CSV table of C-alpha atoms in Angstrom, one decimal:
chain,number,residue,atom,x,y,z
A,1,UNK,CA,-18.4,2.3,-8.8
A,2,UNK,CA,-19.5,1.1,-12.2
A,3,UNK,CA,-16.3,2.0,-13.9
A,4,UNK,CA,-14.0,-0.2,-11.9
A,5,UNK,CA,-12.2,-2.6,-14.2
A,6,UNK,CA,-9.5,-5.0,-13.1
A,7,UNK,CA,-6.8,-6.1,-15.6
A,8,UNK,CA,-4.2,-8.8,-15.1
A,9,UNK,CA,-1.3,-9.8,-17.3
A,10,UNK,CA,0.2,-13.3,-16.7
A,11,UNK,CA,2.1,-15.3,-19.3
A,12,UNK,CA,-0.3,-17.9,-20.9
A,13,UNK,CA,2.2,-20.7,-20.3
A,14,UNK,CA,5.5,-21.1,-18.4
A,15,UNK,CA,8.0,-23.8,-17.4
A,16,UNK,CA,8.1,-25.4,-14.0
A,17,UNK,CA,10.5,-23.5,-11.8
A,18,UNK,CA,10.3,-20.4,-13.9
A,19,UNK,CA,9.8,-17.1,-12.0
A,20,UNK,CA,7.1,-15.1,-13.9
A,21,UNK,CA,6.0,-11.6,-13.4
A,22,UNK,CA,2.3,-10.9,-12.7
A,23,UNK,CA,1.1,-7.4,-13.6
A,24,UNK,CA,-2.2,-6.0,-12.3
A,25,UNK,CA,-4.0,-2.8,-12.9
A,26,UNK,CA,-7.5,-1.7,-11.7
A,27,UNK,CA,-9.3,1.5,-12.6
A,28,UNK,CA,-10.3,3.3,-9.4
A,29,UNK,CA,-10.2,6.9,-8.3
A,30,UNK,CA,-8.7,6.1,-4.9
A,31,UNK,CA,-10.3,9.1,-3.2
A,32,UNK,CA,-8.0,10.0,-0.3
A,33,UNK,CA,-10.5,11.7,2.0
A,34,UNK,CA,-8.1,14.6,2.2
A,35,UNK,CA,-9.4,16.6,-0.8
A,36,UNK,CA,-11.9,19.3,-0.5
A,37,UNK,CA,-14.8,20.0,-2.9
A,38,UNK,CA,-13.7,23.3,-4.5
A,39,UNK,CA,-17.3,24.7,-4.4
A,40,UNK,CA,-18.6,23.7,-1.0
A,41,UNK,CA,-15.2,23.4,0.9
A,42,UNK,CA,-16.4,20.1,2.3
A,43,UNK,CA,-14.0,17.2,2.4
A,44,UNK,CA,-14.7,14.5,-0.2
A,45,UNK,CA,-15.2,11.3,1.7
A,46,UNK,CA,-12.5,8.6,1.4
A,47,UNK,CA,-13.1,5.8,-0.9
A,48,UNK,CA,-10.2,3.5,-1.8
A,49,UNK,CA,-9.4,-0.1,-2.5
A,50,UNK,CA,-7.9,-1.1,0.8
A,51,UNK,CA,-6.9,-4.7,0.1
A,52,UNK,CA,-5.5,-6.8,-2.7
A,53,UNK,CA,-5.1,-10.6,-2.7
A,54,UNK,CA,-3.7,-13.1,-5.1
A,55,UNK,CA,-4.1,-16.9,-4.7
A,56,UNK,CA,-3.2,-19.8,-7.0
A,57,UNK,CA,-5.4,-22.9,-6.9
A,58,UNK,CA,-6.7,-21.6,-3.6
A,59,UNK,CA,-3.3,-21.1,-1.9
A,60,UNK,CA,-2.3,-17.6,-0.9
A,61,UNK,CA,0.5,-16.1,-3.0
A,62,UNK,CA,0.6,-12.4,-2.3
A,63,UNK,CA,-1.5,-9.7,-0.7
A,64,UNK,CA,-1.3,-6.1,0.1
A,65,UNK,CA,-3.0,-3.5,2.4
A,66,UNK,CA,-3.4,-0.1,0.9
A,67,UNK,CA,-3.7,3.4,2.4
A,68,UNK,CA,-4.9,6.5,0.5
A,69,UNK,CA,-1.2,7.1,-0.6
A,70,UNK,CA,-1.6,4.4,-3.2
A,71,UNK,CA,-2.0,6.2,-6.5
A,72,UNK,CA,-5.3,6.2,-8.5
A,73,UNK,CA,-5.8,3.3,-10.9
A,74,UNK,CA,-3.5,1.1,-8.7
A,75,UNK,CA,-0.8,-0.8,-10.5
A,76,UNK,CA,0.9,-3.7,-8.8
A,77,UNK,CA,3.5,-6.1,-10.2
A,78,UNK,CA,5.0,-9.0,-8.4
A,79,UNK,CA,6.6,-12.4,-9.1
A,80,UNK,CA,5.5,-16.0,-8.9
A,81,UNK,CA,7.5,-19.2,-8.9
A,82,UNK,CA,5.7,-21.7,-11.3
A,83,UNK,CA,4.9,-25.2,-10.0
A,84,UNK,CA,1.9,-26.5,-11.8
A,85,UNK,CA,-1.0,-25.6,-14.1
A,86,UNK,CA,-3.9,-23.9,-12.5
A,87,UNK,CA,-5.8,-20.7,-11.9
A,88,UNK,CA,-4.8,-17.4,-10.3
A,89,UNK,CA,-7.6,-15.6,-8.4
A,90,UNK,CA,-7.3,-11.9,-7.8
A,91,UNK,CA,-9.4,-9.8,-5.5
A,92,UNK,CA,-9.6,-6.1,-4.7
A,93,UNK,CA,-11.7,-5.0,-1.8
A,94,UNK,CA,-13.2,-1.5,-1.8
A,95,UNK,CA,-14.0,0.7,1.3
A,96,UNK,CA,-17.7,0.4,0.4
A,97,UNK,CA,-17.5,-3.4,0.6
A,98,UNK,CA,-17.5,-4.1,-3.1
A,99,UNK,CA,-15.1,-6.9,-4.2
A,100,UNK,CA,-13.7,-6.8,-7.7
A,101,UNK,CA,-12.4,-10.2,-8.9
A,102,UNK,CA,-10.4,-11.7,-11.8
A,103,UNK,CA,-9.4,-15.2,-12.6
A,104,UNK,CA,-6.5,-16.1,-14.9
A,105,UNK,CA,-5.3,-19.5,-16.1
A,106,UNK,CA,-1.7,-20.6,-16.2
A,107,UNK,CA,-0.5,-23.5,-18.2
A,108,UNK,CA,2.7,-25.3,-17.4
A,109,UNK,CA,4.5,-26.9,-20.3
B,1,UNK,CA,-3.4,32.2,18.9
B,2,UNK,CA,-3.3,29.1,21.1
B,3,UNK,CA,-7.1,29.3,21.5
B,4,UNK,CA,-7.5,29.1,17.8
B,5,UNK,CA,-5.3,26.1,17.5
B,6,UNK,CA,-7.0,24.2,20.2
B,7,UNK,CA,-10.4,25.1,18.6
B,8,UNK,CA,-9.1,23.8,15.3
B,9,UNK,CA,-7.9,20.6,17.0
B,10,UNK,CA,-11.3,20.2,18.6
B,11,UNK,CA,-13.1,20.5,15.3
B,12,UNK,CA,-10.7,18.0,13.7
B,13,UNK,CA,-11.3,15.5,16.5
B,14,UNK,CA,-15.1,15.9,16.3
B,15,UNK,CA,-15.1,15.3,12.6
B,16,UNK,CA,-12.7,12.4,13.1
B,17,UNK,CA,-15.1,10.8,15.6
B,18,UNK,CA,-18.0,11.2,13.2
B,19,UNK,CA,-16.0,9.7,10.4
B,20,UNK,CA,-14.9,6.8,12.6
B,21,UNK,CA,-18.4,6.2,13.7
B,22,UNK,CA,-19.8,6.0,10.2
B,23,UNK,CA,-16.9,4.5,8.4
B,24,UNK,CA,-14.6,1.6,8.1
B,25,UNK,CA,-12.3,-0.3,10.3
B,26,UNK,CA,-9.2,1.4,9.1
B,27,UNK,CA,-9.9,4.6,11.0
B,28,UNK,CA,-11.1,2.6,14.0
B,29,UNK,CA,-8.0,0.5,13.9
B,30,UNK,CA,-5.7,3.5,13.7
B,31,UNK,CA,-7.5,4.9,16.7
B,32,UNK,CA,-7.3,1.7,18.8
B,33,UNK,CA,-3.6,1.6,18.0
B,34,UNK,CA,-3.3,5.0,19.6
B,35,UNK,CA,-5.2,5.1,22.8
B,36,UNK,CA,-5.2,8.6,24.3
B,37,UNK,CA,-4.3,10.2,21.0
B,38,UNK,CA,-7.8,10.8,19.7
B,39,UNK,CA,-7.0,14.3,18.5
B,40,UNK,CA,-4.7,13.3,15.7
B,41,UNK,CA,-6.3,11.8,12.6
B,42,UNK,CA,-3.1,9.9,11.7
B,43,UNK,CA,-0.2,8.4,13.5
B,44,UNK,CA,3.2,10.1,13.4
B,45,UNK,CA,6.0,8.5,11.3
B,46,UNK,CA,7.5,7.2,14.5
B,47,UNK,CA,4.3,5.6,15.7
B,48,UNK,CA,3.6,4.1,12.3
B,49,UNK,CA,7.1,2.5,12.1
B,50,UNK,CA,7.0,1.5,15.7
B,51,UNK,CA,3.7,-0.4,15.2
B,52,UNK,CA,5.7,-2.7,12.8
B,53,UNK,CA,9.1,-2.8,14.5
B,54,UNK,CA,8.1,-2.6,18.2
B,55,UNK,CA,11.3,-2.1,20.2
B,56,UNK,CA,13.6,-3.7,17.7
B,57,UNK,CA,15.8,-1.6,15.5
B,58,UNK,CA,15.9,-2.6,11.9
B,59,UNK,CA,19.3,-3.3,10.2
B,60,UNK,CA,20.5,-1.7,7.0
B,61,UNK,CA,20.9,-3.6,3.8
B,62,UNK,CA,19.1,-6.3,1.8
B,63,UNK,CA,16.5,-3.9,0.5
B,64,UNK,CA,16.8,-2.3,-2.9
B,65,UNK,CA,14.5,0.6,-3.0
B,66,UNK,CA,14.0,2.2,-6.4
B,67,UNK,CA,12.4,5.6,-6.6
B,68,UNK,CA,12.9,8.6,-8.9
B,69,UNK,CA,15.2,11.3,-7.4
B,70,UNK,CA,12.8,13.8,-8.8
B,71,UNK,CA,9.1,13.2,-9.3
B,72,UNK,CA,7.4,15.8,-11.5
B,73,UNK,CA,4.0,14.5,-10.5
B,74,UNK,CA,3.5,13.5,-6.9
B,75,UNK,CA,0.1,11.9,-7.8
B,76,UNK,CA,1.8,8.9,-9.3
B,77,UNK,CA,5.4,8.1,-8.3
B,78,UNK,CA,6.8,4.7,-9.4
B,79,UNK,CA,8.3,2.6,-6.6
B,80,UNK,CA,10.1,-0.7,-6.9
B,81,UNK,CA,11.3,-2.8,-4.0
B,82,UNK,CA,13.4,-5.9,-4.1
B,83,UNK,CA,14.6,-7.7,-1.0
B,84,UNK,CA,17.5,-10.1,-1.1
B,85,UNK,CA,16.1,-13.4,0.1
B,86,UNK,CA,16.1,-17.1,-0.9
B,87,UNK,CA,12.3,-17.1,-0.5
B,88,UNK,CA,12.3,-20.7,0.7
B,89,UNK,CA,9.9,-22.2,3.3
B,90,UNK,CA,12.6,-21.8,5.9
B,91,UNK,CA,13.8,-18.3,5.0
B,92,UNK,CA,11.6,-15.8,3.2
B,93,UNK,CA,10.4,-12.2,3.3
B,94,UNK,CA,7.1,-12.0,5.2
B,95,UNK,CA,6.2,-8.4,4.4
B,96,UNK,CA,7.4,-5.0,3.3
B,97,UNK,CA,5.9,-1.9,4.8
B,98,UNK,CA,6.2,1.4,3.0
B,99,UNK,CA,6.0,4.8,4.8
B,100,UNK,CA,6.3,8.4,3.6
B,101,UNK,CA,7.3,11.0,6.2
B,102,UNK,CA,5.8,14.1,4.5
B,103,UNK,CA,2.3,12.8,3.7
B,104,UNK,CA,-0.7,13.5,6.0
B,105,UNK,CA,-0.8,9.8,6.8
B,106,UNK,CA,2.7,8.3,6.9
B,107,UNK,CA,1.3,4.8,6.2
B,108,UNK,CA,1.4,4.0,2.4
B,109,UNK,CA,1.0,0.3,2.0
B,110,UNK,CA,2.1,-3.1,3.2
B,111,UNK,CA,3.0,-6.0,0.8
B,112,UNK,CA,2.8,-9.6,2.1
B,113,UNK,CA,4.9,-12.3,0.4
B,114,UNK,CA,5.0,-16.1,0.5
B,115,UNK,CA,7.7,-18.5,-0.6
B,116,UNK,CA,5.5,-19.1,-3.7
B,117,UNK,CA,6.6,-15.7,-5.0
B,118,UNK,CA,10.0,-17.0,-5.7
B,119,UNK,CA,11.5,-13.5,-5.4
B,120,UNK,CA,10.7,-10.8,-3.0
B,121,UNK,CA,10.0,-7.9,-5.3
B,122,UNK,CA,7.2,-5.7,-6.4
B,123,UNK,CA,6.4,-2.5,-8.4
B,124,UNK,CA,3.6,0.0,-7.6
B,125,UNK,CA,2.8,3.7,-7.8
B,126,UNK,CA,2.3,5.9,-4.8
B,127,UNK,CA,1.3,9.5,-4.0
B,128,UNK,CA,3.7,11.9,-2.4
B,129,UNK,CA,2.3,15.2,-1.1
B,130,UNK,CA,5.7,17.0,-1.3
B,131,UNK,CA,9.4,16.4,-1.2
B,132,UNK,CA,10.1,13.8,1.4
B,133,UNK,CA,11.6,10.5,2.5
B,134,UNK,CA,10.1,7.2,1.5
B,135,UNK,CA,11.0,4.4,4.0
B,136,UNK,CA,10.7,0.7,3.5
B,137,UNK,CA,10.8,-1.8,6.4
B,138,UNK,CA,11.1,-5.5,5.5
B,139,UNK,CA,10.1,-8.2,8.0
B,140,UNK,CA,11.7,-11.6,7.5
B,141,UNK,CA,10.2,-15.0,8.4
B,142,UNK,CA,12.6,-15.3,11.3
B,143,UNK,CA,11.6,-11.9,12.6
B,144,UNK,CA,14.6,-10.0,11.5
B,145,UNK,CA,13.9,-6.4,10.3
B,146,UNK,CA,15.6,-4.3,7.6
B,147,UNK,CA,15.1,-0.7,6.7
B,148,UNK,CA,15.9,1.5,3.7
B,149,UNK,CA,15.2,5.1,2.9
B,150,UNK,CA,15.2,7.2,-0.2
B,151,UNK,CA,14.4,10.9,-0.7
B,152,UNK,CA,12.1,12.0,-3.5
B,153,UNK,CA,12.0,15.6,-4.7
B,154,UNK,CA,8.4,16.3,-5.7
B,155,UNK,CA,7.7,19.2,-8.1
B,156,UNK,CA,3.9,19.1,-8.0
B,157,UNK,CA,2.4,17.6,-4.9
B,158,UNK,CA,0.0,14.6,-5.0
B,159,UNK,CA,-2.6,15.7,-2.5
B,160,UNK,CA,-4.9,17.4,-5.0
B,161,UNK,CA,-6.2,19.7,-2.3
């Protein structure tokens, strides 16, 4: 899937103890495996992102397991309690084994 | 009539086995969870919830489940969940499981939290095939379970069949 593009929105800087919102979005069809090809009548094979993980400086923060009922171009927002400066690492795992990644820096004032 | 239905079920199960053989762990996992139920492609709502709760019955409260009352497009329905919790090392929300009782597969997604989240909340978008109940089950770090339910009326279903 060449067109898969992960996007993440995190405040560039934050204060220690602040709870920030992390917004993620990734372009993906999330093919359910339930749809039929209108011409052939054959089921279109399932292909979804089935796992999302977020770590900060290597420590797990948040993760999610997805089924085909997660909408196309999956959007996910969650919160994070700021402790120190560092790097968020985001990963999306596709049914076909592809892993889409994104790293984002956070600066603590 | 019954012949036809059993034929249909056989076809489904044959296709299901082919898919399971060729495809990923999700289908295999579903099947290993359900020994002796090879004919159905997906668990029932009861089975899906039961795989999280076991014999325990979840309590009401603590979950704020925000969904539209009416969704014009079932292909993308905004969902927001917030669970009342201090999110400390000693007391936090471990995970939130989302189910939909009118979709072909009642499992929607599971969200795993850590105390680092500071607050147990998330926002996402899901597919709903038709008017149905969306159910959230929250699992606390001490094992306590909470459940909330909300009905969504869907104008155009999100299965794209």
